[in-house]
Structure formats: C-alpha cells, structure tokens
mmCIF file of C-alpha atoms in Angstrom:
data_model
loop_
_atom_site.group_PDB
_atom_site.id
_atom_site.type_symbol
_atom_site.label_atom_id
_atom_site.label_comp_id
_atom_site.label_asym_id
_atom_site.label_seq_id
_atom_site.Cartn_x
_atom_site.Cartn_y
_atom_site.Cartn_z
ATOM 1 C CA MET A 1 40.848 99.510 -26.602
ATOM 2 C CA GLN A 2 38.287 102.021 -27.737
ATOM 3 C CA SER A 3 35.439 104.527 -26.089
ATOM 4 C CA TYR A 4 31.759 103.517 -26.299
ATOM 5 C CA ARG A 5 28.882 105.360 -25.764
ATOM 6 C CA ARG A 6 25.287 105.520 -27.000
ATOM 7 C CA SER A 7 24.476 108.345 -29.592
ATOM 8 C CA SER A 8 20.943 108.914 -28.611
ATOM 9 C CA SER A 9 19.730 112.445 -27.310
ATOM 10 C CA PRO A 10 18.419 110.797 -23.400
ATOM 11 C CA ASP A 11 15.137 112.430 -24.163
ATOM 12 C CA ARG A 12 13.921 109.748 -26.246
ATOM 13 C CA ASP A 13 16.033 106.915 -25.431
ATOM 14 C CA PRO A 14 16.613 104.939 -22.011
ATOM 15 C CA GLU A 15 20.390 105.662 -21.392
ATOM 16 C CA ILE A 16 22.321 102.354 -19.699
ATOM 17 C CA LEU A 17 23.882 101.671 -16.282
ATOM 18 C CA TRP A 18 23.722 105.789 -15.371
ATOM 19 C CA PRO A 19 21.348 106.887 -12.955
ATOM 20 C CA THR A 20 20.196 110.616 -13.638
ATOM 21 C CA GLN A 21 18.081 112.863 -10.980
ATOM 22 C CA GLN A 22 15.870 114.687 -13.935
ATOM 23 C CA GLY A 23 14.469 114.740 -17.228
ATOM 24 C CA GLY A 24 12.277 111.094 -18.065
ATOM 25 C CA CYS A 25 12.307 108.002 -19.948
ATOM 26 C CA ARG A 26 9.008 109.541 -23.154
ATOM 27 C CA ARG A 27 10.130 105.966 -25.586
ATOM 28 C CA GLY A 28 10.140 102.679 -24.799
ATOM 29 C CA ARG A 29 9.555 100.964 -21.516
ATOM 30 C CA ALA A 30 7.066 103.665 -18.941
ATOM 31 C CA CYS A 31 10.072 104.637 -17.005
ATOM 32 C CA SER A 32 11.027 107.358 -14.984
ATOM 33 C CA PRO A 33 12.882 109.088 -11.989
ATOM 34 C CA SER A 34 9.831 109.321 -9.657
ATOM 35 C CA SER A 35 8.200 105.616 -10.356
ATOM 36 C CA PRO A 36 9.173 103.229 -6.994
ATOM 37 C CA ARG A 37 9.325 100.452 -9.470
ATOM 38 C CA SER A 38 12.052 101.506 -12.501
ATOM 39 C CA ARG A 39 15.141 103.941 -13.324
ATOM 40 C CA CYS A 40 15.377 106.136 -15.479
ATOM 41 C CA PHE A 41 19.458 106.424 -17.068
ATOM 42 C CA SER A 42 20.983 109.060 -18.425
ATOM 43 C CA ARG A 43 24.471 109.797 -20.350
ATOM 44 C CA PRO A 44 26.391 107.158 -19.300
ATOM 45 C CA PRO A 45 30.743 107.085 -18.710
ATOM 46 C CA TRP A 46 32.103 105.730 -21.521
ATOM 47 C CA TRP A 47 31.652 102.016 -21.787
ATOM 48 C CA THR A 48 35.223 100.075 -23.184
ATOM 49 C CA THR A 49 35.109 97.559 -25.953
ATOM 50 C CA ALA A 50 38.525 95.317 -27.164
ATOM 51 C CA GLY A 51 38.119 93.539 -31.149
ATOM 52 C CA ALA A 52 36.687 94.723 -33.661
ATOM 53 C CA ALA A 53 33.360 93.421 -33.624
ATOM 54 C CA PHE A 54 30.809 96.498 -31.649
ATOM 55 C CA GLY A 55 32.524 99.269 -34.146
ATOM 56 C CA SER A 56 33.424 102.771 -32.578
ATOM 57 C CA GLY A 57 30.084 103.198 -31.295
ATOM 58 C CA PRO A 58 26.051 101.489 -31.513
ATOM 59 C CA ALA A 59 24.983 101.470 -34.847
ATOM 60 C CA SER A 60 21.628 102.636 -35.955
ATOM 61 C CA GLY A 61 20.431 99.396 -37.175
ATOM 62 C CA ALA A 62 21.645 97.437 -39.620
ATOM 63 C CA LEU A 63 25.719 97.334 -40.588
ATOM 64 C CA PRO A 64 26.043 96.550 -44.236
ATOM 65 C CA ASN A 65 24.980 93.053 -45.472
ATOM 66 C CA GLN A 66 22.666 91.928 -42.205
ATOM 67 C CA GLN A 67 19.741 91.527 -42.105
ATOM 68 C CA PRO A 68 17.031 94.044 -41.504
ATOM 69 C CA VAL A 69 17.378 94.834 -37.401
ATOM 70 C CA THR A 70 13.682 95.011 -35.639
ATOM 71 C CA GLY A 71 12.611 95.626 -31.628
ATOM 72 C CA TYR A 72 14.946 97.640 -30.669
ATOM 73 C CA LEU A 73 13.475 101.219 -29.388
ATOM 74 C CA GLY A 74 14.997 104.617 -29.826
ATOM 75 C CA ASN A 75 17.486 106.107 -33.033
ATOM 76 C CA ASN A 76 20.655 102.871 -31.695
ATOM 77 C CA LEU A 77 21.482 99.228 -30.449
ATOM 78 C CA VAL A 78 24.900 97.469 -30.196
ATOM 79 C CA ASN A 79 24.716 95.438 -32.419
ATOM 80 C CA SER A 80 28.746 92.822 -32.668
ATOM 81 C CA PHE A 81 27.966 92.852 -36.782
ATOM 82 C CA ASN A 82 30.693 95.227 -37.455
ATOM 83 C CA GLY A 83 32.361 93.965 -40.123
ATOM 84 C CA GLY A 84 29.996 90.083 -39.716
ATOM 85 C CA ASP A 85 30.409 87.568 -38.149
ATOM 86 C CA SER A 86 33.508 86.631 -38.408
ATOM 87 C CA SER A 87 35.015 89.981 -36.272
ATOM 88 C CA THR A 88 34.584 88.977 -32.695
ATOM 89 C CA GLY A 89 35.153 91.544 -29.519
ATOM 90 C CA THR A 90 34.173 92.238 -26.313
ATOM 91 C CA LEU A 91 31.878 95.440 -25.250
ATOM 92 C CA THR A 92 31.465 96.511 -20.665
ATOM 93 C CA SER A 93 30.388 98.459 -19.028
ATOM 94 C CA PRO A 94 31.075 101.467 -16.004
ATOM 95 C CA SER A 95 30.459 99.001 -12.903
ATOM 96 C CA PHE A 96 27.263 100.488 -10.943
ATOM 97 C CA THR A 97 25.657 98.527 -7.967
ATOM 98 C CA ILE A 98 22.996 96.398 -8.657
ATOM 99 C CA GLY A 99 19.376 98.077 -7.012
ATOM 100 C CA HIS A 100 16.687 96.891 -8.376
ATOM 101 C CA SER A 101 15.495 93.317 -8.067
ATOM 102 C CA TYR A 102 15.652 92.586 -12.137
ATOM 103 C CA VAL A 103 17.875 93.942 -14.799
ATOM 104 C CA ASN A 104 15.973 93.274 -17.816
ATOM 105 C CA PHE A 105 16.872 94.521 -21.501
ATOM 106 C CA LEU A 106 16.153 93.953 -25.308
ATOM 107 C CA ALA A 107 19.219 91.002 -26.945
ATOM 108 C CA GLY A 108 19.035 89.438 -30.001
ATOM 109 C CA GLY A 109 21.357 87.621 -32.565
ATOM 110 C CA GLY A 110 23.313 83.620 -32.268
ATOM 111 C CA ASN A 111 22.219 81.048 -30.403
ATOM 112 C CA ASN A 112 25.508 80.703 -28.199
ATOM 113 C CA PRO A 113 25.289 80.521 -25.079
ATOM 114 C CA ARG A 114 28.407 81.122 -22.269
ATOM 115 C CA PRO A 115 30.292 77.343 -22.196
ATOM 116 C CA SER A 116 29.310 75.504 -18.688
ATOM 117 C CA ASP A 117 31.114 75.379 -15.738
ATOM 118 C CA VAL A 118 32.313 72.631 -14.647
ATOM 119 C CA PHE A 119 31.312 72.040 -11.006
ATOM 120 C CA ALA A 120 32.867 68.922 -10.600
ATOM 121 C CA ASP A 121 34.810 65.994 -12.016
ATOM 122 C CA PHE A 122 35.822 63.707 -10.057
ATOM 123 C CA GLU A 123 39.082 63.211 -11.515
ATOM 124 C CA GLY A 124 40.845 63.809 -8.004
ATOM 125 C CA SER A 125 41.866 61.463 -5.244
ATOM 126 C CA THR A 126 39.279 63.067 -2.752
ATOM 127 C CA TRP A 127 35.268 64.004 -3.485
ATOM 128 C CA GLY A 128 36.596 67.259 -4.293
ATOM 129 C CA ALA A 129 37.636 70.660 -1.829
ATOM 130 C CA GLY A 130 34.572 71.524 0.066
ATOM 131 C CA TRP A 131 32.305 67.823 -0.804
ATOM 132 C CA ALA A 132 32.152 66.646 3.435
ATOM 133 C CA ALA A 133 30.832 62.586 3.324
ATOM 134 C CA SER A 134 28.756 60.719 5.893
ATOM 135 C CA GLY A 135 28.958 56.882 6.625
ATOM 136 C CA SER A 136 30.692 54.553 4.306
ATOM 137 C CA TYR A 137 31.978 57.079 2.395
ATOM 138 C CA VAL A 138 34.059 59.287 4.815
ATOM 139 C CA GLY A 139 38.130 58.220 4.366
ATOM 140 C CA GLN A 140 37.048 57.409 0.646
ATOM 141 C CA GLY A 141 37.424 58.615 -2.513
ATOM 142 C CA PRO A 142 36.143 58.532 -6.919
ATOM 143 C CA THR A 143 37.263 56.010 -8.045
ATOM 144 C CA ALA A 144 39.313 54.796 -11.318
ATOM 145 C CA GLU A 145 35.857 53.106 -13.198
ATOM 146 C CA SER A 146 35.945 52.206 -17.241
ATOM 147 C CA LEU A 147 32.049 52.655 -17.266
ATOM 148 C CA PRO A 148 29.942 53.209 -20.208
ATOM 149 C CA HIS A 149 29.390 56.987 -21.097
ATOM 150 C CA GLN A 150 31.648 58.453 -18.972
ATOM 151 C CA LEU A 151 33.940 60.746 -19.194
ATOM 152 C CA GLY A 152 37.721 61.412 -17.414
ATOM 153 C CA SER A 153 39.430 58.107 -16.015
ATOM 154 C CA LYS A 154 37.332 58.761 -12.480
ATOM 155 C CA VAL A 155 33.706 58.868 -10.817
ATOM 156 C CA LEU A 156 32.378 59.226 -7.565
ATOM 157 C CA ASP A 157 30.513 55.538 -7.045
ATOM 158 C CA THR A 158 29.095 54.299 -3.742
ATOM 159 C CA TYR A 159 30.651 50.506 -4.408
ATOM 160 C CA VAL A 160 33.518 52.425 -2.589
ATOM 161 C CA GLY A 161 33.852 51.668 1.298
ATOM 162 C CA GLY A 162 32.019 48.021 1.415
ATOM 163 C CA GLY A 163 30.433 46.942 -1.869
ATOM 164 C CA ASP A 164 26.194 47.038 -2.211
ATOM 165 C CA ALA A 165 25.866 47.011 1.003
ATOM 166 C CA ALA A 166 28.082 50.770 2.089
ATOM 167 C CA THR A 167 25.953 53.851 3.146
ATOM 168 C CA GLY A 168 26.243 57.059 3.864
ATOM 169 C CA ALA A 169 26.333 60.404 1.241
ATOM 170 C CA ILE A 170 28.818 62.691 0.151
ATOM 171 C CA THR A 171 27.557 66.752 -0.046
ATOM 172 C CA SER A 172 29.147 69.455 -2.119
ATOM 173 C CA PRO A 173 29.954 72.667 -0.696
ATOM 174 C CA THR A 174 27.040 75.075 -0.758
ATOM 175 C CA PHE A 175 26.901 76.563 -4.204
ATOM 176 C CA THR A 176 24.747 79.640 -5.837
ATOM 177 C CA ILE A 177 22.392 78.448 -8.757
ATOM 178 C CA THR A 178 23.465 80.844 -11.467
ATOM 179 C CA ARG A 179 22.627 78.866 -14.805
ATOM 180 C CA ASP A 180 19.795 77.188 -16.347
ATOM 181 C CA TYR A 181 21.084 73.615 -15.833
ATOM 182 C CA ILE A 182 22.685 71.231 -13.869
ATOM 183 C CA ASP A 183 24.145 68.232 -16.134
ATOM 184 C CA PHE A 184 24.744 65.338 -14.710
ATOM 185 C CA LEU A 185 25.874 61.537 -16.170
ATOM 186 C CA ILE A 186 24.964 58.825 -13.876
ATOM 187 C CA ALA A 187 25.241 54.945 -13.651
ATOM 188 C CA GLY A 188 23.650 52.688 -10.576
ATOM 189 C CA GLY A 189 20.906 51.179 -8.556
ATOM 190 C CA ASN A 190 16.812 52.256 -9.100
ATOM 191 C CA HIS A 191 16.258 53.088 -6.286
ATOM 192 C CA PRO A 192 14.545 56.270 -6.353
ATOM 193 C CA TRP A 193 14.140 59.050 -3.372
ATOM 194 C CA GLY A 194 11.392 58.880 -1.682
ATOM 195 C CA GLN A 195 11.172 55.141 -1.625
ATOM 196 C CA SER A 196 12.546 52.929 1.579
ATOM 197 C CA GLY A 197 17.005 52.161 0.886
ATOM 198 C CA ALA A 198 16.855 55.125 -1.437
ATOM 199 C CA ALA A 199 19.930 55.490 -3.279
ATOM 200 C CA ALA A 200 19.543 59.176 -5.421
ATOM 201 C CA VAL A 201 21.734 62.122 -6.267
ATOM 202 C CA ASN A 202 19.354 64.980 -4.934
ATOM 203 C CA LEU A 203 19.418 68.611 -5.011
ATOM 204 C CA LEU A 204 18.894 70.211 -1.741
ATOM 205 C CA VAL A 205 18.399 74.644 -1.737
ATOM 206 C CA ASN A 206 16.842 75.393 2.066
ATOM 207 C CA GLY A 207 17.622 71.470 3.520
ATOM 208 C CA GLN A 208 14.932 70.245 0.644
ATOM 209 C CA VAL A 209 15.244 68.490 -2.087
ATOM 210 C CA VAL A 210 13.829 70.673 -5.198
ATOM 211 C CA ARG A 211 15.364 67.629 -8.245
ATOM 212 C CA THR A 212 16.180 64.014 -7.696
ATOM 213 C CA ALA A 213 17.034 61.683 -10.113
ATOM 214 C CA THR A 214 18.130 58.054 -9.799
ATOM 215 C CA GLY A 215 19.696 55.266 -11.891
ATOM 216 C CA GLN A 216 18.799 52.309 -13.770
ATOM 217 C CA ASN A 217 20.304 49.832 -12.632
ATOM 218 C CA SER A 218 22.736 49.445 -15.700
ATOM 219 C CA SER A 219 26.581 50.411 -15.320
ATOM 220 C CA THR A 220 25.936 52.572 -18.759
ATOM 221 C CA MET A 221 26.122 55.948 -17.213
ATOM 222 C CA SER A 222 23.221 58.522 -18.949
ATOM 223 C CA ASN A 223 22.303 62.156 -19.275
ATOM 224 C CA VAL A 224 20.738 64.137 -16.499
ATOM 225 C CA ASN A 225 18.767 67.337 -16.795
ATOM 226 C CA TRP A 226 17.955 69.835 -14.242
ATOM 227 C CA ASP A 227 16.089 72.384 -15.667
ATOM 228 C CA ALA A 228 17.262 75.097 -12.506
ATOM 229 C CA HIS A 229 16.317 77.839 -14.218
ATOM 230 C CA THR A 230 13.191 78.821 -12.020
ATOM 231 C CA LEU A 231 16.274 78.480 -8.378
ATOM 232 C CA VAL A 232 19.176 81.533 -10.324
ATOM 233 C CA GLY A 233 20.044 82.921 -6.706
ATOM 234 C CA GLN A 234 18.998 80.077 -4.746
ATOM 235 C CA LYS A 235 21.794 79.018 -2.391
ATOM 236 C CA ALA A 236 22.193 75.058 -3.722
ATOM 237 C CA GLN A 237 23.813 72.281 -2.492
ATOM 238 C CA ILE A 238 24.864 68.477 -4.564
ATOM 239 C CA GLN A 239 23.748 65.097 -2.456
ATOM 240 C CA VAL A 240 24.620 61.573 -3.520
ATOM 241 C CA ILE A 241 22.675 60.045 -0.847
ATOM 242 C CA ASP A 242 23.052 55.763 -0.313
ATOM 243 C CA HIS A 243 20.314 54.004 2.004
ATOM 244 C CA ALA A 244 20.438 51.192 0.012
ATOM 245 C CA SER A 245 22.083 48.368 1.304
ATOM 246 C CA GLY A 246 20.905 45.658 -1.477
ATOM 247 C CA SER A 247 20.782 43.686 -5.022
ATOM 248 C CA TRP A 248 22.073 47.628 -7.302
ATOM 249 C CA GLY A 249 23.293 49.376 -3.604
ATOM 250 C CA HIS A 250 24.553 51.758 -5.485
ATOM 251 C CA ILE A 251 25.055 55.210 -7.781
ATOM 252 C CA MET A 252 27.676 57.082 -9.773
ATOM 253 C CA VAL A 253 28.172 59.988 -10.707
ATOM 254 C CA ASP A 254 30.278 61.452 -13.304
ATOM 255 C CA GLN A 255 30.835 65.369 -14.491
ATOM 256 C CA ILE A 256 28.002 67.603 -13.389
ATOM 257 C CA VAL A 257 28.092 70.671 -15.188
ATOM 258 C CA PHE A 258 26.540 74.369 -14.293
ATOM 259 C CA SER A 259 24.813 75.319 -18.150
ATOM 260 C CA SER A 260 22.474 77.378 -20.797
ATOM 261 C CA VAL A 261 21.331 74.074 -22.220
ATOM 262 C CA PRO A 262 20.619 69.828 -20.835
ATOM 263 C CA ASN A 263 23.001 67.425 -21.678
ATOM 264 C CA SER A 264 26.094 69.484 -21.634
ATOM 265 C CA VAL A 265 29.918 68.752 -20.797
ATOM 266 C CA GLY A 266 31.618 70.623 -20.209
ATOM 267 C CA GLY A 267 34.594 71.198 -22.175
ATOM 268 C CA GLU A 268 33.024 72.424 -25.622
ATOM 269 C CA PRO A 269 34.166 75.712 -27.704
ATOM 270 C CA ASP A 270 33.864 79.814 -25.961
ATOM 271 C CA ASN A 271 32.226 81.077 -28.903
ATOM 272 C CA GLN A 272 29.372 82.206 -26.898
ATOM 273 C CA THR A 273 27.958 85.061 -28.134
ATOM 274 C CA THR A 274 25.905 86.588 -25.316
ATOM 275 C CA VAL A 275 24.854 89.337 -22.382
ATOM 276 C CA ASN A 276 26.556 88.084 -18.844
ATOM 277 C CA LEU A 277 26.144 90.824 -15.631
ATOM 278 C CA VAL A 278 29.748 90.128 -14.129
ATOM 279 C CA VAL A 279 30.209 89.779 -10.029
ATOM 280 C CA ASN A 280 33.404 90.014 -8.701
ATOM 281 C CA GLY A 281 34.329 88.836 -11.763
ATOM 282 C CA GLN A 282 32.121 85.240 -11.852
ATOM 283 C CA VAL A 283 28.952 85.642 -14.208
ATOM 284 C CA VAL A 284 26.095 84.744 -12.881
ATOM 285 C CA ARG A 285 24.113 85.643 -15.348
ATOM 286 C CA THR A 286 23.825 84.889 -18.750
ATOM 287 C CA ALA A 287 22.078 85.269 -21.864
ATOM 288 C CA THR A 288 21.953 85.110 -25.801
ATOM 289 C CA GLY A 289 20.424 85.308 -28.589
ATOM 290 C CA GLN A 290 17.817 83.676 -30.993
ATOM 291 C CA ASN A 291 19.203 83.614 -34.143
ATOM 292 C CA SER A 292 16.805 86.164 -35.067
ATOM 293 C CA GLU A 293 17.392 90.006 -35.919
ATOM 294 C CA ARG A 294 14.813 90.378 -33.750
ATOM 295 C CA LEU A 295 15.824 92.149 -30.559
ATOM 296 C CA ALA A 296 13.798 90.579 -27.116
ATOM 297 C CA TRP A 297 12.883 91.055 -23.935
ATOM 298 C CA THR A 298 14.458 89.152 -21.381
ATOM 299 C CA SER A 299 14.787 89.908 -17.489
ATOM 300 C CA TRP A 300 16.938 88.386 -15.059
ATOM 301 C CA ASN A 301 15.775 88.511 -11.426
ATOM 302 C CA VAL A 302 18.668 89.973 -9.552
ATOM 303 C CA SER A 303 17.287 90.701 -5.884
ATOM 304 C CA ASP A 304 20.038 87.865 -4.125
ATOM 305 C CA LEU A 305 22.334 90.639 -5.527
ATOM 306 C CA ILE A 306 21.013 93.340 -4.321
ATOM 307 C CA GLY A 307 24.529 96.244 -2.734
ATOM 308 C CA GLN A 308 27.096 94.467 -4.775
ATOM 309 C CA SER A 309 29.177 95.899 -7.594
ATOM 310 C CA ALA A 310 28.759 95.562 -10.949
ATOM 311 C CA GLN A 311 29.864 95.118 -14.373
ATOM 312 C CA LEU A 312 27.411 93.650 -18.026
ATOM 313 C CA GLN A 313 29.580 92.411 -20.523
ATOM 314 C CA VAL A 314 29.002 91.642 -23.734
ATOM 315 C CA ILE A 315 30.538 89.119 -25.371
ATOM 316 C CA ASP A 316 30.910 88.369 -29.156
ATOM 317 C CA ASN A 317 32.920 85.660 -30.088
ATOM 318 C CA GLY A 318 31.279 83.647 -32.455
ATOM 319 C CA THR A 319 32.860 83.532 -35.862
ATOM 320 C CA GLY A 320 30.408 81.747 -37.621
ATOM 321 C CA SER A 321 26.248 82.056 -39.320
ATOM 322 C CA TRP A 322 24.713 83.718 -36.497
ATOM 323 C CA GLY A 323 28.279 84.685 -35.277
ATOM 324 C CA HIS A 324 26.728 87.993 -33.521
ATOM 325 C CA VAL A 325 24.921 89.632 -30.340
ATOM 326 C CA LEU A 326 22.466 92.528 -30.857
ATOM 327 C CA LEU A 327 21.382 94.711 -27.604
ATOM 328 C CA ASP A 328 18.950 97.670 -26.430
ATOM 329 C CA GLN A 329 16.982 99.509 -23.193
ATOM 330 C CA VAL A 330 19.577 98.031 -20.723
ATOM 331 C CA THR A 331 17.275 99.055 -17.393
ATOM 332 C CA PHE A 332 16.426 98.622 -13.144
ATOM 333 C CA GLU A 333 13.371 97.504 -12.885
ATOM 334 C CA ASP A 334 11.474 95.545 -9.506
ATOM 335 C CA ILE A 335 9.021 94.304 -12.211
ATOM 336 C CA PRO A 336 10.343 92.303 -14.655
ATOM 337 C CA ALA A 337 10.039 93.245 -18.746
ATOM 338 C CA ALA A 338 6.650 92.836 -20.199
#
C-alpha cells in the first residue's frame, strides 16, 4: 500500500478533504473559509492506494499513451491511467465528517458504473428479511415457477394463498435510496394503481406512492426501471399491492435491484471506474465518467448524511477500453456545483 497526496500548493488549488481556517482558494470554484456556503481544503493527511493504477501521486495531466486530459483545475489531478487501461487499483481518502449539504467534484474517464445491488431475489422460503405481509399473504412466500424471462427458480406471485381471489399487500423493509434507478421484473394482471381493484408494485416515500407499475395481463416477465435520481437520500419502501380479485387478479415480481443504469438484473461483472462515498462501510453515493478525458462537475446531495463519518474511495477495476477514472477539486458546499 502506498501513500498519496496532492502535490500542488494550497494557494493555487483547493485541497481535498481536510478543512483549514487559514488561507484561501484562489483558483477554481470560489470558496473561502469565511463563506457560509463552502469549505476550503488545505493539504490533507495522505490518501492510501492499493494496486498500480493510481501511481504514487497525482498526475500533471495526461499520462503516456493517453489522450489529452482537460477540464481539471490547477496543476494536478487523480488519474488512474498509470500503466494504461489494463492497470487496476483503489485510492481511499482519510475519514472526514460530512458537514455540508453537497459534495462537489470534477470527474472523468470511463463510463463503468458500480455493479447493481440486489435488494430482493425472492429465492427463499419467506418474502425476505424485514418484509411484512397482510391479508392472504401472511405466512406465505415465493413460489417456484418457470415464467418467460424469469431469473432464478422462484418469484413473488400474489396468486399464492387463494388464486385470483387472494388479496393483501407485501411490503419491504425501509431503505435509503442511494442509486439512480430501481429495476425489477414484473408480470401478471393489468390493474394500475389509482383504480379500484389495483394490482401494482409501488414505491413509497413518506407513505406516499411516488412510482408505480402493473402487469400487462401476461405471464411474460418484462423490465421496469424507475428513475429515482431525484429521490436519492430519502427513506422508502417497496410495496406489492393486490386488491384485484377477478380475471388476472394477481401480479408477479422478481429480482429487485438498485443500480446506476436502467434494466439492470444483478450479477454484472465488477469493472467499475468510479468515485464512491462510503459511510459505515456502505457505498451511499456513486459516480462514474462519461467515456471522456474532459472532467465535468458532479454534485451529490448529502444533506441526509450530515454529521456522519465518511470516506471517498476511487476505484479502477476496468481493464478494457476506457478502463480508468479521473478526479479533481473535491469540495464540500451548501449548493451544488454550477
């Protein structure tokens, strides 16, 4: 393991993840220790690296055999192209306490998101840890089926417990939305939420339905992807509701995953080139590049995490084309980056 820190002078470039009560940031985004909206950062304790991708310190632009790198501020930046796209590694910041509503930074490089997180695959004998059932579904669980496009051997099927006449709800434990998409597979009756006798999958935030899906009177599983990027940081639940008791009065659900891209199914290879925010050992925010050597601003709303201890982790697991990540100018502010 190697140590890694920015080498530029703090009067030329805001430093990363260490507050200072002296000096100022004279380049890049306007920030000052006296400003209520931002914090300036001087030379931090050393970051740590594993693997070869990040080298022993920041790069002063493009590395050998790399296209020109633009969009960074000051003289240096994080660049995992050391050794080319085939090299891999991890760069981890010291711990810090989140004290402002936004983490803003410049990022570039490959578009290789973190693999999706499987929230529920319904492969067990019960609905899952923390899930609660009502009505006909108390004491029931997933059923073994062979539906077109089904994943695994079992699905959640509200036909259980009484056929089309069965009614009730199956509700997930509360979770915090941390990814841009909630993806799952659905089949069964077309009984949209809001109508009498609904059979639907709903996303609840503060007890209110903010996203919903129903079947198409078909046993063929189809993809649903909810864009949840505006809900990141909020507490939520997923609820499968079946109030339908007539023809196609049931709904089937499989493989609920949280992801950075739509139509994920889980189990993707981990070739991520990402910048991640880690709290209590869990990744709570993530970003990747856009297959470009030009860095662009990313802003994370972390108002729900204020007061918690965190780390930034930059991961390069990519070994193919665009298998690298770029990072610069990490600041904490009360407004998102322009």
